[in-house]
Short mmCIF file of C-alpha atoms and ligand atoms in Angstrom, two decimals:
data_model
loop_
_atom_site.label_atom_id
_atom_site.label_comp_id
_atom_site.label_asym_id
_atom_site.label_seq_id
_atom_site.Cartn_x
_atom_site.Cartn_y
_atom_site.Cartn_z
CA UNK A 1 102.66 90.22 126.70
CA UNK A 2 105.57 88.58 128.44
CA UNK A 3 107.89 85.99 127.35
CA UNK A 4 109.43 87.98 124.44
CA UNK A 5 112.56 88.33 122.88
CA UNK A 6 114.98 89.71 119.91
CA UNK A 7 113.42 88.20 116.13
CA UNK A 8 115.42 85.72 114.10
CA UNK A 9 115.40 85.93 110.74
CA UNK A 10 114.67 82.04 110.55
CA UNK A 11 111.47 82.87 112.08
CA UNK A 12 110.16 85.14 108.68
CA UNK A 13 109.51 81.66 106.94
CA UNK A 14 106.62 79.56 107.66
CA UNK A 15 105.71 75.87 107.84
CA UNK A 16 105.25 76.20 104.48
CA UNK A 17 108.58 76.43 103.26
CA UNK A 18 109.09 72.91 103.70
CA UNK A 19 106.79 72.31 100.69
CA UNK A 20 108.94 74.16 98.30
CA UNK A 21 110.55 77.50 97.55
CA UNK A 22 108.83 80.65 98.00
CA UNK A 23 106.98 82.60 95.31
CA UNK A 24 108.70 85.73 96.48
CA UNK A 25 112.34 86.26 98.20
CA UNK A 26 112.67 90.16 100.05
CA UNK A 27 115.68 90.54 101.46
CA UNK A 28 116.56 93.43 103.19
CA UNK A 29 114.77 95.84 101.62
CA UNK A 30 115.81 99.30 103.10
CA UNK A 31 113.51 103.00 102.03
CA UNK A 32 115.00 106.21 103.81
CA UNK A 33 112.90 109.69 103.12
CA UNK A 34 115.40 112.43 104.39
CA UNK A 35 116.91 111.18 107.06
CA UNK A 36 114.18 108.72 108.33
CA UNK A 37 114.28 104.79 107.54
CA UNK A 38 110.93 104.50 106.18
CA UNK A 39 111.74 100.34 106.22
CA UNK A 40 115.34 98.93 107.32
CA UNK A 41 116.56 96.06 106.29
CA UNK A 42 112.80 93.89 105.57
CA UNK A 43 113.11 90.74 104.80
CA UNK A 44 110.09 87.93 103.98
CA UNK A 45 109.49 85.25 102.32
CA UNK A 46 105.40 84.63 100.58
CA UNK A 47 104.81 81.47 99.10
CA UNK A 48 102.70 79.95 96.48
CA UNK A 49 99.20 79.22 97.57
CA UNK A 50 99.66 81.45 101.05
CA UNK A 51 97.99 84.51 102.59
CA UNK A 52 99.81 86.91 104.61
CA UNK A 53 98.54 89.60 106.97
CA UNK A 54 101.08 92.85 107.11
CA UNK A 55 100.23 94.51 110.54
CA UNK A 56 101.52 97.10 112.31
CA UNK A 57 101.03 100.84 113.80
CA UNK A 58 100.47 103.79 111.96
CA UNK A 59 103.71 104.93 110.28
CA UNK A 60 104.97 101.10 110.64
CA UNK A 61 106.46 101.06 107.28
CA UNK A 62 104.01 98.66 105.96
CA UNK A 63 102.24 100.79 102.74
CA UNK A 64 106.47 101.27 102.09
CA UNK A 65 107.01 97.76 102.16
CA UNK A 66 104.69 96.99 99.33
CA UNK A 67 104.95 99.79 97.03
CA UNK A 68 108.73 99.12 96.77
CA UNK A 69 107.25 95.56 96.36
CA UNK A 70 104.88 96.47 93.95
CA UNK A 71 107.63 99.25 91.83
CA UNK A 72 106.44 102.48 93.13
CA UNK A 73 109.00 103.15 95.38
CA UNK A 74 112.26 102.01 94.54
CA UNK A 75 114.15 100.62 97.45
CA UNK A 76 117.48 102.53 98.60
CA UNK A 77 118.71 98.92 99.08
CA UNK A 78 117.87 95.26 99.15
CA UNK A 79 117.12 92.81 96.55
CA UNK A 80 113.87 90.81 95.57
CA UNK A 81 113.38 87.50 94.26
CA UNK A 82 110.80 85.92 91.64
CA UNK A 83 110.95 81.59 92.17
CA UNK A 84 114.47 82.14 93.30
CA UNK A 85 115.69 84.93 90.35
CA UNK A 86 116.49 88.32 91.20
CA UNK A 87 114.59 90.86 89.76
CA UNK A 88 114.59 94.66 89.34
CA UNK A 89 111.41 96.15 90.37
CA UNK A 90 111.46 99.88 88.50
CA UNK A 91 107.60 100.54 87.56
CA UNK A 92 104.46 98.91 88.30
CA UNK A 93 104.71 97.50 84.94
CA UNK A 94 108.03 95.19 86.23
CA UNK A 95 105.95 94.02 88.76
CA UNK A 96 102.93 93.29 86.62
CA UNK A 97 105.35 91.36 84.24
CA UNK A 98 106.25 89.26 87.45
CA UNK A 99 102.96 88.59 87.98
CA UNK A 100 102.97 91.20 90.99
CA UNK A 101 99.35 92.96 90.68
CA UNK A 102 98.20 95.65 93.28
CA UNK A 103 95.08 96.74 94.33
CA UNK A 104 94.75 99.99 95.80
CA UNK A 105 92.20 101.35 98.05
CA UNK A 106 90.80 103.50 95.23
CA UNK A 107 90.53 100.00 92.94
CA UNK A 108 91.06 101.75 89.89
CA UNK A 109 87.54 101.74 88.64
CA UNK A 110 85.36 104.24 86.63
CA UNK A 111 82.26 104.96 88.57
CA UNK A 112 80.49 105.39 85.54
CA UNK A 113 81.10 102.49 83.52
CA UNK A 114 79.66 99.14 84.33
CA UNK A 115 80.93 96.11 85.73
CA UNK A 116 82.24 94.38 82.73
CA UNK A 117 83.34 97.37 81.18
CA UNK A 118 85.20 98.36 84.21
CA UNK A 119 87.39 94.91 84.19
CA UNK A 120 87.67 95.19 80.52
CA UNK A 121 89.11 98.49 80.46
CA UNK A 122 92.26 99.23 78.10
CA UNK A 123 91.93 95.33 76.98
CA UNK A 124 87.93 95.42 75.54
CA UNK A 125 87.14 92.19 73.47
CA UNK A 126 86.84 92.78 69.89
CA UNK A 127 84.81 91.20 67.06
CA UNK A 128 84.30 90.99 63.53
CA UNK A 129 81.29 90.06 61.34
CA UNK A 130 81.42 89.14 58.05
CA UNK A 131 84.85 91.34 57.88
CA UNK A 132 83.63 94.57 58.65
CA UNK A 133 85.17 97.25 60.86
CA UNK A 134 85.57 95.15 64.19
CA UNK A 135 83.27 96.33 67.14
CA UNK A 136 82.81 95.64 70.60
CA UNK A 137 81.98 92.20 71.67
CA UNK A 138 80.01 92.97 74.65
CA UNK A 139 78.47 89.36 74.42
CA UNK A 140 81.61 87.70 74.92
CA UNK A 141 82.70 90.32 77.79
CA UNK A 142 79.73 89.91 79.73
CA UNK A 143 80.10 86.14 79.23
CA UNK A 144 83.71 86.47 80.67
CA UNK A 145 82.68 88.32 83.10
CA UNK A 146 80.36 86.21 84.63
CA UNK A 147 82.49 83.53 84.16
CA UNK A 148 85.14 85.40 86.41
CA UNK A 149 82.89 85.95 88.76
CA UNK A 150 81.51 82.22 88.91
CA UNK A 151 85.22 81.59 89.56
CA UNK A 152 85.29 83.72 92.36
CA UNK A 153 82.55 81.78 93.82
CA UNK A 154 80.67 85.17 94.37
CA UNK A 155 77.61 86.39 92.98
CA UNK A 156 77.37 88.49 89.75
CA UNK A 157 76.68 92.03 90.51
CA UNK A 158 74.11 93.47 88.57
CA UNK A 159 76.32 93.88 85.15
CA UNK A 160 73.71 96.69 83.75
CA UNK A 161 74.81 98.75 86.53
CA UNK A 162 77.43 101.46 86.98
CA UNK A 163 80.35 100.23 89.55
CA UNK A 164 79.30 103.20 91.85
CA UNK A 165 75.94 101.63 92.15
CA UNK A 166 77.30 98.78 93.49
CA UNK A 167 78.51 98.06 97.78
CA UNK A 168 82.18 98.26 98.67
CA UNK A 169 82.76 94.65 99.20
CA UNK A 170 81.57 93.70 95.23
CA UNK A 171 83.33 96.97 93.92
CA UNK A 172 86.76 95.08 95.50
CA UNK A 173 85.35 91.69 93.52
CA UNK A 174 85.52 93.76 90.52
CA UNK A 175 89.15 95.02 91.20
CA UNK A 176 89.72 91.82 91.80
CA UNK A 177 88.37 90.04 88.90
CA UNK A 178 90.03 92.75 86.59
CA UNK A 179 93.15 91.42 87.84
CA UNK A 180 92.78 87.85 87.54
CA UNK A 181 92.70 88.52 83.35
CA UNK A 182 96.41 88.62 83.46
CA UNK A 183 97.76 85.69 82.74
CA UNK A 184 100.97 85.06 85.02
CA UNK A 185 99.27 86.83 87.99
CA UNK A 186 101.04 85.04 91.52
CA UNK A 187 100.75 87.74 93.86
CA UNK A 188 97.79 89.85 95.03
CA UNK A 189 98.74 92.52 97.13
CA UNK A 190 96.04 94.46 99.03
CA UNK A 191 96.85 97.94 101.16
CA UNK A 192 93.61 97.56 104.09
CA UNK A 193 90.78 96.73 101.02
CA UNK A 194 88.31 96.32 104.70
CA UNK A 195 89.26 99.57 105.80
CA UNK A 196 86.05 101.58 105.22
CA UNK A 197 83.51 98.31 104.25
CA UNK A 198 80.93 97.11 106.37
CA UNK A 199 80.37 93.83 108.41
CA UNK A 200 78.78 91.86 105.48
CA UNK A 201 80.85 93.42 102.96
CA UNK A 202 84.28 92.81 104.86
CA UNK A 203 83.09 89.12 104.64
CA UNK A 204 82.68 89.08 101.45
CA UNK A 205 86.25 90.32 101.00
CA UNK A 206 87.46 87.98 103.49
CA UNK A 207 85.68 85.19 101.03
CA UNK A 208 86.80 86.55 98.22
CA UNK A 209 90.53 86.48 99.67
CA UNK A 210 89.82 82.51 100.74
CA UNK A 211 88.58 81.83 96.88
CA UNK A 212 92.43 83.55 95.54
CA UNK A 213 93.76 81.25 97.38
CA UNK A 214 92.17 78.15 96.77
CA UNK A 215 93.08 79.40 93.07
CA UNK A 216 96.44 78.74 93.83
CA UNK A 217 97.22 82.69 94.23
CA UNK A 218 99.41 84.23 96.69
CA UNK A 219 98.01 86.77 98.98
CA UNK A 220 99.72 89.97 101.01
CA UNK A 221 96.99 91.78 103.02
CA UNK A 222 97.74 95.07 104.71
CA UNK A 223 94.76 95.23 107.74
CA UNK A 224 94.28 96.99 111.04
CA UNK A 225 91.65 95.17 111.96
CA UNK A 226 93.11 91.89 113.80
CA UNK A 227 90.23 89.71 113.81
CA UNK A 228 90.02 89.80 109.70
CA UNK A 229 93.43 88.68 109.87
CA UNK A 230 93.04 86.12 111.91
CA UNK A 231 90.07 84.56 109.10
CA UNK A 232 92.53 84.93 106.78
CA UNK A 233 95.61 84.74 107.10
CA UNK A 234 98.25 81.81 106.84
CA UNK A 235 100.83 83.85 108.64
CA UNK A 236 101.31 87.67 110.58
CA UNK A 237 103.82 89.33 109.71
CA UNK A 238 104.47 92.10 112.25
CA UNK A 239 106.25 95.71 111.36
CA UNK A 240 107.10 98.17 113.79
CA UNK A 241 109.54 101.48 113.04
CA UNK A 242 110.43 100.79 109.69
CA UNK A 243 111.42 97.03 110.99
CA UNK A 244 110.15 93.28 110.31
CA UNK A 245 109.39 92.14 113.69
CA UNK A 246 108.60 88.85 112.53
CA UNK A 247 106.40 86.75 110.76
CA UNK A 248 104.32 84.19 112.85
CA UNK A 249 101.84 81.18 112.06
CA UNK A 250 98.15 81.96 112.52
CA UNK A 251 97.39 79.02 113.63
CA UNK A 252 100.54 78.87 116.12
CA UNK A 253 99.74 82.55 117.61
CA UNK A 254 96.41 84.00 120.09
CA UNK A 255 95.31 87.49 119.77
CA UNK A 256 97.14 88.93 122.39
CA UNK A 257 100.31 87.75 120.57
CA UNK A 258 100.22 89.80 118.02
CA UNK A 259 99.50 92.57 119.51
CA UNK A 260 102.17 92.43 121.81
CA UNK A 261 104.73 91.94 118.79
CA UNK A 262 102.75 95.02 117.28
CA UNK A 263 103.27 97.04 120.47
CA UNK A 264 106.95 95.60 121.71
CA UNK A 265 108.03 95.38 118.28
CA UNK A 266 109.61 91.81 119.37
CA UNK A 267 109.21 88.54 119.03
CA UNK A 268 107.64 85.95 121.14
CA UNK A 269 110.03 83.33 122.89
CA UNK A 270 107.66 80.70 121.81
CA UNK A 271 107.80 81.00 118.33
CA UNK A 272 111.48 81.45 118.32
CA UNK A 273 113.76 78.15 117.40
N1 LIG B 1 106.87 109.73 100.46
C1 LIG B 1 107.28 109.85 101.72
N2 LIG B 1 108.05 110.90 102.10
C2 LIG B 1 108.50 111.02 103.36
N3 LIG B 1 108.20 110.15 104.36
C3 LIG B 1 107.43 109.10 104.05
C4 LIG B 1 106.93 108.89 102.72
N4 LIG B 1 106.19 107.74 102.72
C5 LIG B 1 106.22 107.27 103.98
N5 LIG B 1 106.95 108.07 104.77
C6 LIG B 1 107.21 107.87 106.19
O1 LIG B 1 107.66 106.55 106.38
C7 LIG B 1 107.07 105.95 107.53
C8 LIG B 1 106.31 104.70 107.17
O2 LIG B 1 105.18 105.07 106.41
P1 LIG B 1 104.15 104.02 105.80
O3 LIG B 1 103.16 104.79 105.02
O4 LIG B 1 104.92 102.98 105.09
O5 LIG B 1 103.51 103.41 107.13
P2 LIG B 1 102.24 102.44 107.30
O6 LIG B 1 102.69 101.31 108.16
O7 LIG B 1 101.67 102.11 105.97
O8 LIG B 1 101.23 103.35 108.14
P3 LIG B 1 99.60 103.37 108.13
O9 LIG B 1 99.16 102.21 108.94
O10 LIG B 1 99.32 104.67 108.82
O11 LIG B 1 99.14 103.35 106.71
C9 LIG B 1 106.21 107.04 108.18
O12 LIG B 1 106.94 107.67 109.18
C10 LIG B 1 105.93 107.98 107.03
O13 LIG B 1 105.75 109.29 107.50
MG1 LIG B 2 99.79 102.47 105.04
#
């Protein structure tokens, strides 16, 4: 807890940066509800091929952060970047066409339906024989599917199955694999997907984050729970009253660092240049 002092903006980019620009630019992204600064003045970089962990208290501004990120909440002011263009983030759909892809805690799926039909929802794979009325080609979906799965390096859930049959942490592979159908997908952004999974299943989440990356995705993972972020993140970046404390490498930070960034809401004299 001791040794800490006022952030520097220099500190919000990572090692990483040295291998090229980032995927995604914030800068100073501001929210005020009323009276109250929701976020003031946010700024961080994400690059390609790199998992962050958002972390903070209740009320931090962190859910804020990545729905103005993600075009549900438009910012009050501030300006975001796309492989160094600016961009205006109005709707979901501006984000999706930036390759910006959210999951959110409820995943989006229909209980009801199946695996496969579940990812290929609104976008279902059509065939014709012998040009008659095209039908369903639930071969070639369930052959996708797999495939997306294989990809994943997870196993296939039982695809006869409704999703609601199925545990938390394969119901998030789903989500996921749903996602990875669009084509210019860079970001995955995830608001606490552990937050009501179980031991094994938060593994499997924690693997499943591991396998975006190797894809070559980026990663921004909202968690409470410290030790998941410390399997997978790249770098913590820490919010406290609506402000970016900093953003820290994993591998350069204990435990008891981040909390006491979460908790101080500054930065540690060690990681500051
Ligand atoms: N739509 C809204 N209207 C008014 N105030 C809001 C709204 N959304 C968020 N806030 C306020 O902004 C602040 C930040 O909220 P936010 O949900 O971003 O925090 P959080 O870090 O995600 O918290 P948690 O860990 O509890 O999910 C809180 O004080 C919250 O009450
Ligand atoms: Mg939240």
């Amino acid at each position: 807890m001791q040794h800490v002092v006022q952030a520097q903006a220099s500190a919000l980019q990572g090692a990483s940066a040295a291998s090229g620009g980032p995927m995604i630019s914030i800068r100073g992204l501001s929210k005020s509800y009323g009276g109250h600064k929701a976020n003031d003045n946010v700024s961080l970089d994400i690059f390609p091929n790199e998992v962050i962990a958002l972390v903070g208290d209740n009320g931090a501004g962190k859910s804020t952060f990545i729905k103005m990120i993600s075009g549900v909440v438009r910012p009050t002011s501030g300006s975001i970047s796309i492989e160094g263009a600016k961009v205006e983030m109005t709707s979901p759909n501006d984000a999706r066409a930036n390759g910006i892809e959210t999951l959110h805690q409820n995943l989006s799926l229909v209980d009801v339906f199946n695996v496969q039909e579940n990812i290929f929802m609104g976008r279902e794979l059509q065939r014709r024989v012998f040009g008659m009325v095209p039908s369903l080609d639930h071969a070639e979906m369930r052959r996708r599917t797999v495939e997306l799965f294989k990809q994943l390096g997870l196993k296939t859930p039982d695809l006869n199955k409704a999703v609601r049959a199925l545990s938390g942490g394969q119901r998030q592979a789903v989500g996921i694999a749903r996602l990875l159908l669009e084509s210019d997908l860079k970001l995955i952004i995830m608001d606490e997907p552990m937050a009501a999974l179980g031991v094994e299943e938060s593994r499997l989440v924690v693997e499943l984050i591991m396998r975006l990356r190797e894809r070559g995705y980026s990663v921004l993972i909202i968690s409470h729970n410290l030790d998941h972020v410390f399997q997978v993140a790249d770098r913590i970046a820490v919010m406290k009253n609506g402000r970016m404390v900093g953003a820290v490498e994993r591998d350069k930070v204990e435990h008891d660092d981040v909390v006491s960034m979460i908790v101080c809401g500054r930065m540690l004299e060690k990681l500051v240049s």
